[in-house]
């Protein structure tokens, strides 16, 4: 089961985010969609995960908490940049441990 934060960020380029999320949760392939997650690796801040990789149950079980959904890799990288800038403006550092979606 995937873990999504309550008010995750969604790219404007995704037409029907609820439908896309349902497909991802159901384990269906959703090409072109990337998820922004918190990182399990203490040396990274965030991860960009292709949603299509979550078709495998093992990958799904290991997926960290999802904080954003983007269409395309460039869109995902832009979303990560925006999230990190917002966190830094609000907190003065890049600590993602206690990420608060209200920051965005």
PDB file of N, CA and C in Angstrom:
ATOM      1  N   UNK A   1       0.849  -1.195   0.000  1.00  0.00           N
ATOM      2  CA  UNK A   1       0.000   0.000   0.000  1.00  0.00           C
ATOM      3  C   UNK A   1       0.882   1.241   0.000  1.00  0.00           C
ATOM      4  N   UNK A   2       0.613   2.139  -0.904  1.00  0.00           N
ATOM      5  CA  UNK A   2       1.365   3.379  -0.991  1.00  0.00           C
ATOM      6  C   UNK A   2       0.909   4.358   0.081  1.00  0.00           C
ATOM      7  N   UNK A   3       1.860   5.176   0.525  1.00  0.00           N
ATOM      8  CA  UNK A   3       1.566   6.193   1.538  1.00  0.00           C
ATOM      9  C   UNK A   3       1.617   7.563   0.867  1.00  0.00           C
ATOM     10  N   UNK A   4       0.524   8.277   0.907  1.00  0.00           N
ATOM     11  CA  UNK A   4       0.434   9.620   0.332  1.00  0.00           C
ATOM     12  C   UNK A   4       0.197  10.617   1.473  1.00  0.00           C
ATOM     13  N   UNK A   5       0.878  11.779   1.426  1.00  0.00           N
ATOM     14  CA  UNK A   5       0.537  12.792   2.416  1.00  0.00           C
ATOM     15  C   UNK A   5      -0.842  13.332   2.058  1.00  0.00           C
ATOM     16  N   UNK A   6      -1.493  13.926   3.021  1.00  0.00           N
ATOM     17  CA  UNK A   6      -2.881  14.374   2.838  1.00  0.00           C
ATOM     18  C   UNK A   6      -3.028  15.344   1.667  1.00  0.00           C
ATOM     19  N   UNK A   7      -2.241  16.401   1.630  1.00  0.00           N
ATOM     20  CA  UNK A   7      -2.363  17.410   0.577  1.00  0.00           C
ATOM     21  C   UNK A   7      -1.129  17.395  -0.312  1.00  0.00           C
ATOM     22  N   UNK A   8      -0.938  16.273  -1.022  1.00  0.00           N
ATOM     23  CA  UNK A   8       0.223  16.161  -1.886  1.00  0.00           C
ATOM     24  C   UNK A   8       0.112  17.150  -3.058  1.00  0.00           C
ATOM     25  N   UNK A   9       1.262  17.542  -3.578  1.00  0.00           N
ATOM     26  CA  UNK A   9       1.326  18.500  -4.682  1.00  0.00           C
ATOM     27  C   UNK A   9       1.074  17.771  -5.993  1.00  0.00           C
ATOM     28  N   UNK A  10       0.278  18.378  -6.872  1.00  0.00           N
ATOM     29  CA  UNK A  10      -0.025  17.782  -8.167  1.00  0.00           C
ATOM     30  C   UNK A  10       0.302  18.793  -9.261  1.00  0.00           C
ATOM     31  N   UNK A  11       0.988  18.325 -10.271  1.00  0.00           N
ATOM     32  CA  UNK A  11       1.332  19.157 -11.417  1.00  0.00           C
ATOM     33  C   UNK A  11       0.068  19.600 -12.151  1.00  0.00           C
ATOM     34  N   UNK A  12       0.091  20.813 -12.652  1.00  0.00           N
ATOM     35  CA  UNK A  12      -1.037  21.322 -13.436  1.00  0.00           C
ATOM     36  C   UNK A  12      -1.173  20.567 -14.756  1.00  0.00           C
ATOM     37  N   UNK A  13      -0.111  19.894 -15.172  1.00  0.00           N
ATOM     38  CA  UNK A  13      -0.116  19.169 -16.445  1.00  0.00           C
ATOM     39  C   UNK A  13      -0.878  17.844 -16.360  1.00  0.00           C
ATOM     40  N   UNK A  14      -1.221  17.416 -15.162  1.00  0.00           N
ATOM     41  CA  UNK A  14      -1.990  16.169 -15.003  1.00  0.00           C
ATOM     42  C   UNK A  14      -3.466  16.533 -15.027  1.00  0.00           C
ATOM     43  N   UNK A  15      -4.174  16.027 -16.029  1.00  0.00           N
ATOM     44  CA  UNK A  15      -5.579  16.405 -16.228  1.00  0.00           C
ATOM     45  C   UNK A  15      -6.520  15.873 -15.173  1.00  0.00           C
ATOM     46  N   UNK A  16      -6.378  14.623 -14.803  1.00  0.00           N
ATOM     47  CA  UNK A  16      -7.288  14.010 -13.838  1.00  0.00           C
ATOM     48  C   UNK A  16      -6.476  13.304 -12.749  1.00  0.00           C
ATOM     49  N   UNK A  17      -5.966  14.075 -11.767  1.00  0.00           N
ATOM     50  CA  UNK A  17      -5.067  13.480 -10.768  1.00  0.00           C
ATOM     51  C   UNK A  17      -5.706  12.376  -9.920  1.00  0.00           C
ATOM     52  N   UNK A  18      -6.999  12.466  -9.660  1.00  0.00           N
ATOM     53  CA  UNK A  18      -7.653  11.423  -8.856  1.00  0.00           C
ATOM     54  C   UNK A  18      -7.635  10.092  -9.593  1.00  0.00           C
ATOM     55  N   UNK A  19      -7.903  10.134 -10.882  1.00  0.00           N
ATOM     56  CA  UNK A  19      -7.897   8.919 -11.699  1.00  0.00           C
ATOM     57  C   UNK A  19      -6.486   8.331 -11.773  1.00  0.00           C
ATOM     58  N   UNK A  20      -5.504   9.190 -11.955  1.00  0.00           N
ATOM     59  CA  UNK A  20      -4.109   8.732 -12.021  1.00  0.00           C
ATOM     60  C   UNK A  20      -3.714   8.091 -10.698  1.00  0.00           C
ATOM     61  N   UNK A  21      -4.081   8.723  -9.586  1.00  0.00           N
ATOM     62  CA  UNK A  21      -3.743   8.154  -8.273  1.00  0.00           C
ATOM     63  C   UNK A  21      -4.404   6.791  -8.087  1.00  0.00           C
ATOM     64  N   UNK A  22      -5.662   6.669  -8.467  1.00  0.00           N
ATOM     65  CA  UNK A  22      -6.354   5.378  -8.342  1.00  0.00           C
ATOM     66  C   UNK A  22      -5.624   4.294  -9.128  1.00  0.00           C
ATOM     67  N   UNK A  23      -5.179   4.632 -10.339  1.00  0.00           N
ATOM     68  CA  UNK A  23      -4.452   3.657 -11.156  1.00  0.00           C
ATOM     69  C   UNK A  23      -3.140   3.259 -10.489  1.00  0.00           C
ATOM     70  N   UNK A  24      -2.421   4.246  -9.968  1.00  0.00           N
ATOM     71  CA  UNK A  24      -1.152   3.955  -9.298  1.00  0.00           C
ATOM     72  C   UNK A  24      -1.397   3.073  -8.081  1.00  0.00           C
ATOM     73  N   UNK A  25      -2.406   3.413  -7.279  1.00  0.00           N
ATOM     74  CA  UNK A  25      -2.729   2.620  -6.086  1.00  0.00           C
ATOM     75  C   UNK A  25      -3.148   1.195  -6.442  1.00  0.00           C
ATOM     76  N   UNK A  26      -3.772   1.036  -7.616  1.00  0.00           N
ATOM     77  CA  UNK A  26      -4.225  -0.285  -8.052  1.00  0.00           C
ATOM     78  C   UNK A  26      -3.104  -1.102  -8.682  1.00  0.00           C
ATOM     79  N   UNK A  27      -1.927  -0.504  -8.842  1.00  0.00           N
ATOM     80  CA  UNK A  27      -0.796  -1.218  -9.422  1.00  0.00           C
ATOM     81  C   UNK A  27      -0.796  -1.233 -10.929  1.00  0.00           C
ATOM     82  N   UNK A  28      -1.571  -0.345 -11.537  1.00  0.00           N
ATOM     83  CA  UNK A  28      -1.601  -0.260 -12.997  1.00  0.00           C
ATOM     84  C   UNK A  28      -0.444   0.602 -13.496  1.00  0.00           C
ATOM     85  N   UNK A  29       0.002   0.315 -14.698  1.00  0.00           N
ATOM     86  CA  UNK A  29       1.084   1.094 -15.309  1.00  0.00           C
ATOM     87  C   UNK A  29       0.560   2.465 -15.723  1.00  0.00           C
ATOM     88  N   UNK A  30       1.265   3.497 -15.312  1.00  0.00           N
ATOM     89  CA  UNK A  30       0.908   4.870 -15.672  1.00  0.00           C
ATOM     90  C   UNK A  30       2.175   5.526 -16.228  1.00  0.00           C
ATOM     91  N   UNK A  31       2.439   5.326 -17.532  1.00  0.00           N
ATOM     92  CA  UNK A  31       3.663   5.873 -18.107  1.00  0.00           C
ATOM     93  C   UNK A  31       3.662   7.400 -18.107  1.00  0.00           C
ATOM     94  N   UNK A  32       4.837   7.962 -17.915  1.00  0.00           N
ATOM     95  CA  UNK A  32       4.988   9.412 -17.974  1.00  0.00           C
ATOM     96  C   UNK A  32       4.700  10.142 -16.679  1.00  0.00           C
ATOM     97  N   UNK A  33       4.260   9.423 -15.660  1.00  0.00           N
ATOM     98  CA  UNK A  33       3.972  10.045 -14.367  1.00  0.00           C
ATOM     99  C   UNK A  33       5.127   9.743 -13.411  1.00  0.00           C
ATOM    100  N   UNK A  34       5.573  10.770 -12.710  1.00  0.00           N
ATOM    101  CA  UNK A  34       6.655  10.632 -11.738  1.00  0.00           C
ATOM    102  C   UNK A  34       6.162  11.088 -10.378  1.00  0.00           C
ATOM    103  N   UNK A  35       6.587  10.384  -9.342  1.00  0.00           N
ATOM    104  CA  UNK A  35       6.188  10.707  -7.978  1.00  0.00           C
ATOM    105  C   UNK A  35       7.371  11.314  -7.237  1.00  0.00           C
ATOM    106  N   UNK A  36       7.100  12.333  -6.451  1.00  0.00           N
ATOM    107  CA  UNK A  36       8.097  12.948  -5.596  1.00  0.00           C
ATOM    108  C   UNK A  36       7.879  12.366  -4.207  1.00  0.00           C
ATOM    109  N   UNK A  37       8.929  11.779  -3.655  1.00  0.00           N
ATOM    110  CA  UNK A  37       8.808  11.144  -2.348  1.00  0.00           C
ATOM    111  C   UNK A  37       9.879  11.667  -1.401  1.00  0.00           C
ATOM    112  N   UNK A  38       9.618  11.482  -0.129  1.00  0.00           N
ATOM    113  CA  UNK A  38      10.675  11.691   0.845  1.00  0.00           C
ATOM    114  C   UNK A  38      11.717  10.610   0.591  1.00  0.00           C
ATOM    115  N   UNK A  39      12.922  10.845   1.037  1.00  0.00           N
ATOM    116  CA  UNK A  39      13.990   9.887   0.787  1.00  0.00           C
ATOM    117  C   UNK A  39      14.297   9.074   2.039  1.00  0.00           C
ATOM    118  N   UNK A  40      14.525   7.765   1.847  1.00  0.00           N
ATOM    119  CA  UNK A  40      14.993   6.934   2.947  1.00  0.00           C
ATOM    120  C   UNK A  40      16.489   7.147   3.177  1.00  0.00           C
ATOM    121  N   UNK A  41      17.183   7.583   2.147  1.00  0.00           N
ATOM    122  CA  UNK A  41      18.622   7.811   2.229  1.00  0.00           C
ATOM    123  C   UNK A  41      18.863   9.149   2.906  1.00  0.00           C
ATOM    124  N   UNK A  42      19.580   9.142   4.000  1.00  0.00           N
ATOM    125  CA  UNK A  42      19.802  10.374   4.763  1.00  0.00           C
ATOM    126  C   UNK A  42      20.633  11.405   4.005  1.00  0.00           C
ATOM    127  N   UNK A  43      21.282  11.010   2.922  1.00  0.00           N
ATOM    128  CA  UNK A  43      22.100  11.936   2.145  1.00  0.00           C
ATOM    129  C   UNK A  43      21.305  12.628   1.038  1.00  0.00           C
ATOM    130  N   UNK A  44      20.083  12.228   0.840  1.00  0.00           N
ATOM    131  CA  UNK A  44      19.218  12.838  -0.174  1.00  0.00           C
ATOM    132  C   UNK A  44      18.053  13.547   0.501  1.00  0.00           C
ATOM    133  N   UNK A  45      17.507  14.537  -0.176  1.00  0.00           N
ATOM    134  CA  UNK A  45      16.354  15.255   0.361  1.00  0.00           C
ATOM    135  C   UNK A  45      15.053  14.639  -0.140  1.00  0.00           C
ATOM    136  N   UNK A  46      14.955  14.491  -1.452  1.00  0.00           N
ATOM    137  CA  UNK A  46      13.756  13.942  -2.079  1.00  0.00           C
ATOM    138  C   UNK A  46      14.171  12.948  -3.160  1.00  0.00           C
ATOM    139  N   UNK A  47      13.227  12.142  -3.586  1.00  0.00           N
ATOM    140  CA  UNK A  47      13.458  11.185  -4.669  1.00  0.00           C
ATOM    141  C   UNK A  47      12.414  11.413  -5.750  1.00  0.00           C
ATOM    142  N   UNK A  48      12.796  11.153  -6.982  1.00  0.00           N
ATOM    143  CA  UNK A  48      11.861  11.166  -8.104  1.00  0.00           C
ATOM    144  C   UNK A  48      11.726   9.718  -8.558  1.00  0.00           C
ATOM    145  N   UNK A  49      10.507   9.184  -8.454  1.00  0.00           N
ATOM    146  CA  UNK A  49      10.250   7.776  -8.746  1.00  0.00           C
ATOM    147  C   UNK A  49       9.291   7.676  -9.926  1.00  0.00           C
ATOM    148  N   UNK A  50       9.669   6.959 -10.993  1.00  0.00           N
ATOM    149  CA  UNK A  50       8.715   6.744 -12.085  1.00  0.00           C
ATOM    150  C   UNK A  50       7.556   5.880 -11.582  1.00  0.00           C
ATOM    151  N   UNK A  51       6.342   6.354 -11.772  1.00  0.00           N
ATOM    152  CA  UNK A  51       5.169   5.615 -11.279  1.00  0.00           C
ATOM    153  C   UNK A  51       5.077   4.233 -11.907  1.00  0.00           C
ATOM    154  N   UNK A  52       5.577   4.086 -13.121  1.00  0.00           N
ATOM    155  CA  UNK A  52       5.508   2.788 -13.798  1.00  0.00           C
ATOM    156  C   UNK A  52       6.323   1.732 -13.062  1.00  0.00           C
ATOM    157  N   UNK A  53       7.324   2.160 -12.292  1.00  0.00           N
ATOM    158  CA  UNK A  53       8.129   1.188 -11.532  1.00  0.00           C
ATOM    159  C   UNK A  53       7.349   0.596 -10.365  1.00  0.00           C
ATOM    160  N   UNK A  54       6.252   1.211  -9.990  1.00  0.00           N
ATOM    161  CA  UNK A  54       5.474   0.730  -8.851  1.00  0.00           C
ATOM    162  C   UNK A  54       4.511  -0.395  -9.219  1.00  0.00           C
ATOM    163  N   UNK A  55       4.567  -0.832 -10.476  1.00  0.00           N
ATOM    164  CA  UNK A  55       3.770  -1.989 -10.890  1.00  0.00           C
ATOM    165  C   UNK A  55       4.280  -3.227 -10.151  1.00  0.00           C
ATOM    166  N   UNK A  56       5.570  -3.243  -9.841  1.00  0.00           N
ATOM    167  CA  UNK A  56       6.146  -4.347  -9.081  1.00  0.00           C
ATOM    168  C   UNK A  56       5.789  -4.176  -7.605  1.00  0.00           C
ATOM    169  N   UNK A  57       5.268  -5.203  -7.007  1.00  0.00           N
ATOM    170  CA  UNK A  57       4.812  -5.108  -5.609  1.00  0.00           C
ATOM    171  C   UNK A  57       5.948  -4.787  -4.644  1.00  0.00           C
ATOM    172  N   UNK A  58       7.137  -5.322  -4.901  1.00  0.00           N
ATOM    173  CA  UNK A  58       8.264  -5.038  -4.015  1.00  0.00           C
ATOM    174  C   UNK A  58       8.617  -3.560  -4.035  1.00  0.00           C
ATOM    175  N   UNK A  59       8.607  -2.958  -5.202  1.00  0.00           N
ATOM    176  CA  UNK A  59       8.902  -1.530  -5.315  1.00  0.00           C
ATOM    177  C   UNK A  59       7.823  -0.721  -4.607  1.00  0.00           C
ATOM    178  N   UNK A  60       6.610  -1.154  -4.721  1.00  0.00           N
ATOM    179  CA  UNK A  60       5.485  -0.477  -4.077  1.00  0.00           C
ATOM    180  C   UNK A  60       5.640  -0.515  -2.557  1.00  0.00           C
ATOM    181  N   UNK A  61       6.052  -1.649  -2.040  1.00  0.00           N
ATOM    182  CA  UNK A  61       6.207  -1.800  -0.593  1.00  0.00           C
ATOM    183  C   UNK A  61       7.351  -0.951  -0.055  1.00  0.00           C
ATOM    184  N   UNK A  62       8.363  -0.688  -0.885  1.00  0.00           N
ATOM    185  CA  UNK A  62       9.531   0.070  -0.442  1.00  0.00           C
ATOM    186  C   UNK A  62       9.402   1.567  -0.707  1.00  0.00           C
ATOM    187  N   UNK A  63       8.362   1.992  -1.374  1.00  0.00           N
ATOM    188  CA  UNK A  63       8.206   3.401  -1.750  1.00  0.00           C
ATOM    189  C   UNK A  63       7.983   4.273  -0.508  1.00  0.00           C
ATOM    190  N   UNK A  64       8.815   5.323  -0.349  1.00  0.00           N
ATOM    191  CA  UNK A  64       8.604   6.244   0.776  1.00  0.00           C
ATOM    192  C   UNK A  64       7.312   7.049   0.599  1.00  0.00           C
ATOM    193  N   UNK A  65       6.998   7.849   1.581  1.00  0.00           N
ATOM    194  CA  UNK A  65       5.789   8.675   1.555  1.00  0.00           C
ATOM    195  C   UNK A  65       5.812   9.619   0.346  1.00  0.00           C
ATOM    196  N   UNK A  66       4.703   9.659  -0.383  1.00  0.00           N
ATOM    197  CA  UNK A  66       4.601  10.456  -1.612  1.00  0.00           C
ATOM    198  C   UNK A  66       4.119  11.858  -1.263  1.00  0.00           C
ATOM    199  N   UNK A  67       4.857  12.866  -1.754  1.00  0.00           N
ATOM    200  CA  UNK A  67       4.474  14.252  -1.482  1.00  0.00           C
ATOM    201  C   UNK A  67       4.119  15.021  -2.750  1.00  0.00           C
ATOM    202  N   UNK A  68       4.303  14.395  -3.922  1.00  0.00           N
ATOM    203  CA  UNK A  68       3.965  15.090  -5.160  1.00  0.00           C
ATOM    204  C   UNK A  68       3.834  14.136  -6.330  1.00  0.00           C
ATOM    205  N   UNK A  69       3.106  14.600  -7.360  1.00  0.00           N
ATOM    206  CA  UNK A  69       2.892  13.820  -8.574  1.00  0.00           C
ATOM    207  C   UNK A  69       3.060  14.760  -9.764  1.00  0.00           C
ATOM    208  N   UNK A  70       3.933  14.368 -10.708  1.00  0.00           N
ATOM    209  CA  UNK A  70       4.233  15.230 -11.848  1.00  0.00           C
ATOM    210  C   UNK A  70       4.115  14.455 -13.147  1.00  0.00           C
ATOM    211  N   UNK A  71       3.967  15.201 -14.245  1.00  0.00           N
ATOM    212  CA  UNK A  71       3.895  14.583 -15.567  1.00  0.00           C
ATOM    213  C   UNK A  71       5.199  14.875 -16.295  1.00  0.00           C
ATOM    214  N   UNK A  72       6.007  13.861 -16.460  1.00  0.00           N
ATOM    215  CA  UNK A  72       7.289  14.009 -17.129  1.00  0.00           C
ATOM    216  C   UNK A  72       8.413  14.302 -16.152  1.00  0.00           C
ATOM    217  N   UNK A  73       9.605  13.915 -16.561  1.00  0.00           N
ATOM    218  CA  UNK A  73      10.782  14.070 -15.693  1.00  0.00           C
ATOM    219  C   UNK A  73      11.109  15.545 -15.450  1.00  0.00           C
ATOM    220  N   UNK A  74      11.027  16.371 -16.488  1.00  0.00           N
ATOM    221  CA  UNK A  74      11.327  17.803 -16.314  1.00  0.00           C
ATOM    222  C   UNK A  74      10.349  18.455 -15.346  1.00  0.00           C
ATOM    223  N   UNK A  75       9.087  18.108 -15.466  1.00  0.00           N
ATOM    224  CA  UNK A  75       8.059  18.624 -14.565  1.00  0.00           C
ATOM    225  C   UNK A  75       8.357  18.194 -13.126  1.00  0.00           C
ATOM    226  N   UNK A  76       8.798  16.940 -12.964  1.00  0.00           N
ATOM    227  CA  UNK A  76       9.133  16.425 -11.636  1.00  0.00           C
ATOM    228  C   UNK A  76      10.326  17.178 -11.049  1.00  0.00           C
ATOM    229  N   UNK A  77      11.334  17.444 -11.863  1.00  0.00           N
ATOM    230  CA  UNK A  77      12.508  18.167 -11.361  1.00  0.00           C
ATOM    231  C   UNK A  77      12.137  19.601 -10.971  1.00  0.00           C
ATOM    232  N   UNK A  78      11.258  20.212 -11.744  1.00  0.00           N
ATOM    233  CA  UNK A  78      10.783  21.559 -11.412  1.00  0.00           C
ATOM    234  C   UNK A  78       9.990  21.538 -10.098  1.00  0.00           C
ATOM    235  N   UNK A  79       9.180  20.501  -9.907  1.00  0.00           N
ATOM    236  CA  UNK A  79       8.393  20.386  -8.680  1.00  0.00           C
ATOM    237  C   UNK A  79       9.308  20.220  -7.469  1.00  0.00           C
ATOM    238  N   UNK A  80      10.354  19.407  -7.600  1.00  0.00           N
ATOM    239  CA  UNK A  80      11.311  19.226  -6.507  1.00  0.00           C
ATOM    240  C   UNK A  80      11.953  20.562  -6.166  1.00  0.00           C
ATOM    241  N   UNK A  81      12.358  21.302  -7.185  1.00  0.00           N
ATOM    242  CA  UNK A  81      12.969  22.609  -6.968  1.00  0.00           C
ATOM    243  C   UNK A  81      12.016  23.536  -6.220  1.00  0.00           C
ATOM    244  N   UNK A  82      10.762  23.577  -6.643  1.00  0.00           N
ATOM    245  CA  UNK A  82       9.767  24.442  -5.993  1.00  0.00           C
ATOM    246  C   UNK A  82       9.520  24.033  -4.544  1.00  0.00           C
ATOM    247  N   UNK A  83       9.462  22.733  -4.289  1.00  0.00           N
ATOM    248  CA  UNK A  83       9.247  22.248  -2.927  1.00  0.00           C
ATOM    249  C   UNK A  83      10.417  22.648  -2.041  1.00  0.00           C
ATOM    250  N   UNK A  84      11.629  22.410  -2.521  1.00  0.00           N
ATOM    251  CA  UNK A  84      12.811  22.730  -1.714  1.00  0.00           C
ATOM    252  C   UNK A  84      12.950  24.232  -1.473  1.00  0.00           C
ATOM    253  N   UNK A  85      12.638  25.041  -2.486  1.00  0.00           N
ATOM    254  CA  UNK A  85      12.686  26.495  -2.298  1.00  0.00           C
ATOM    255  C   UNK A  85      11.662  26.943  -1.255  1.00  0.00           C
ATOM    256  N   UNK A  86      10.464  26.374  -1.308  1.00  0.00           N
ATOM    257  CA  UNK A  86       9.418  26.731  -0.342  1.00  0.00           C
ATOM    258  C   UNK A  86       9.826  26.317   1.074  1.00  0.00           C
ATOM    259  N   UNK A  87      10.398  25.129   1.206  1.00  0.00           N
ATOM    260  CA  UNK A  87      10.848  24.659   2.522  1.00  0.00           C
ATOM    261  C   UNK A  87      11.942  25.578   3.048  1.00  0.00           C
ATOM    262  N   UNK A  88      12.885  25.942   2.200  1.00  0.00           N
ATOM    263  CA  UNK A  88      13.980  26.803   2.639  1.00  0.00           C
ATOM    264  C   UNK A  88      13.480  28.198   3.035  1.00  0.00           C
ATOM    265  N   UNK A  89      12.583  28.762   2.231  1.00  0.00           N
ATOM    266  CA  UNK A  89      12.026  30.086   2.563  1.00  0.00           C
ATOM    267  C   UNK A  89      11.323  30.060   3.909  1.00  0.00           C
ATOM    268  N   UNK A  90      10.624  28.993   4.192  1.00  0.00           N
ATOM    269  CA  UNK A  90       9.816  28.910   5.407  1.00  0.00           C
ATOM    270  C   UNK A  90      10.616  28.553   6.655  1.00  0.00           C
ATOM    271  N   UNK A  91      11.626  27.662   6.465  1.00  0.00           N
ATOM    272  CA  UNK A  91      12.325  27.137   7.639  1.00  0.00           C
ATOM    273  C   UNK A  91      13.775  27.591   7.760  1.00  0.00           C
ATOM    274  N   UNK A  92      14.358  28.059   6.657  1.00  0.00           N
ATOM    275  CA  UNK A  92      15.761  28.463   6.685  1.00  0.00           C
ATOM    276  C   UNK A  92      16.726  27.315   6.477  1.00  0.00           C
ATOM    277  N   UNK A  93      16.212  26.111   6.246  1.00  0.00           N
ATOM    278  CA  UNK A  93      17.074  24.984   5.904  1.00  0.00           C
ATOM    279  C   UNK A  93      16.306  24.020   5.004  1.00  0.00           C
ATOM    280  N   UNK A  94      16.957  22.921   4.678  1.00  0.00           N
ATOM    281  CA  UNK A  94      16.345  21.959   3.760  1.00  0.00           C
ATOM    282  C   UNK A  94      15.900  20.689   4.471  1.00  0.00           C
ATOM    283  N   UNK A  95      15.623  20.754   5.748  1.00  0.00           N
ATOM    284  CA  UNK A  95      15.236  19.577   6.515  1.00  0.00           C
ATOM    285  C   UNK A  95      13.866  19.076   6.053  1.00  0.00           C
ATOM    286  N   UNK A  96      13.841  17.873   5.514  1.00  0.00           N
ATOM    287  CA  UNK A  96      12.591  17.296   5.018  1.00  0.00           C
ATOM    288  C   UNK A  96      11.996  16.294   6.010  1.00  0.00           C
ATOM    289  N   UNK A  97      12.661  16.093   7.134  1.00  0.00           N
ATOM    290  CA  UNK A  97      12.193  15.104   8.109  1.00  0.00           C
ATOM    291  C   UNK A  97      10.795  15.447   8.599  1.00  0.00           C
ATOM    292  N   UNK A  98      10.584  16.689   8.920  1.00  0.00           N
ATOM    293  CA  UNK A  98       9.260  17.106   9.411  1.00  0.00           C
ATOM    294  C   UNK A  98       8.557  17.969   8.374  1.00  0.00           C
ATOM    295  N   UNK A  99       8.547  17.495   7.126  1.00  0.00           N
ATOM    296  CA  UNK A  99       7.924  18.238   6.034  1.00  0.00           C
ATOM    297  C   UNK A  99       6.460  18.526   6.314  1.00  0.00           C
ATOM    298  N   UNK A 100       6.062  19.758   6.130  1.00  0.00           N
ATOM    299  CA  UNK A 100       4.689  20.182   6.337  1.00  0.00           C
ATOM    300  C   UNK A 100       4.137  20.647   4.992  1.00  0.00           C
ATOM    301  N   UNK A 101       3.128  19.967   4.440  1.00  0.00           N
ATOM    302  CA  UNK A 101       2.608  20.343   3.119  1.00  0.00           C
ATOM    303  C   UNK A 101       2.005  21.746   3.097  1.00  0.00           C
ATOM    304  N   UNK A 102       1.693  22.311   4.250  1.00  0.00           N
ATOM    305  CA  UNK A 102       1.159  23.672   4.278  1.00  0.00           C
ATOM    306  C   UNK A 102       2.201  24.693   3.864  1.00  0.00           C
ATOM    307  N   UNK A 103       3.469  24.300   3.851  1.00  0.00           N
ATOM    308  CA  UNK A 103       4.539  25.182   3.410  1.00  0.00           C
ATOM    309  C   UNK A 103       4.332  25.594   1.961  1.00  0.00           C
ATOM    310  N   UNK A 104       3.806  24.662   1.182  1.00  0.00           N
ATOM    311  CA  UNK A 104       3.597  24.930  -0.231  1.00  0.00           C
ATOM    312  C   UNK A 104       2.344  25.738  -0.381  1.00  0.00           C
TER     313      UNK A 104
END
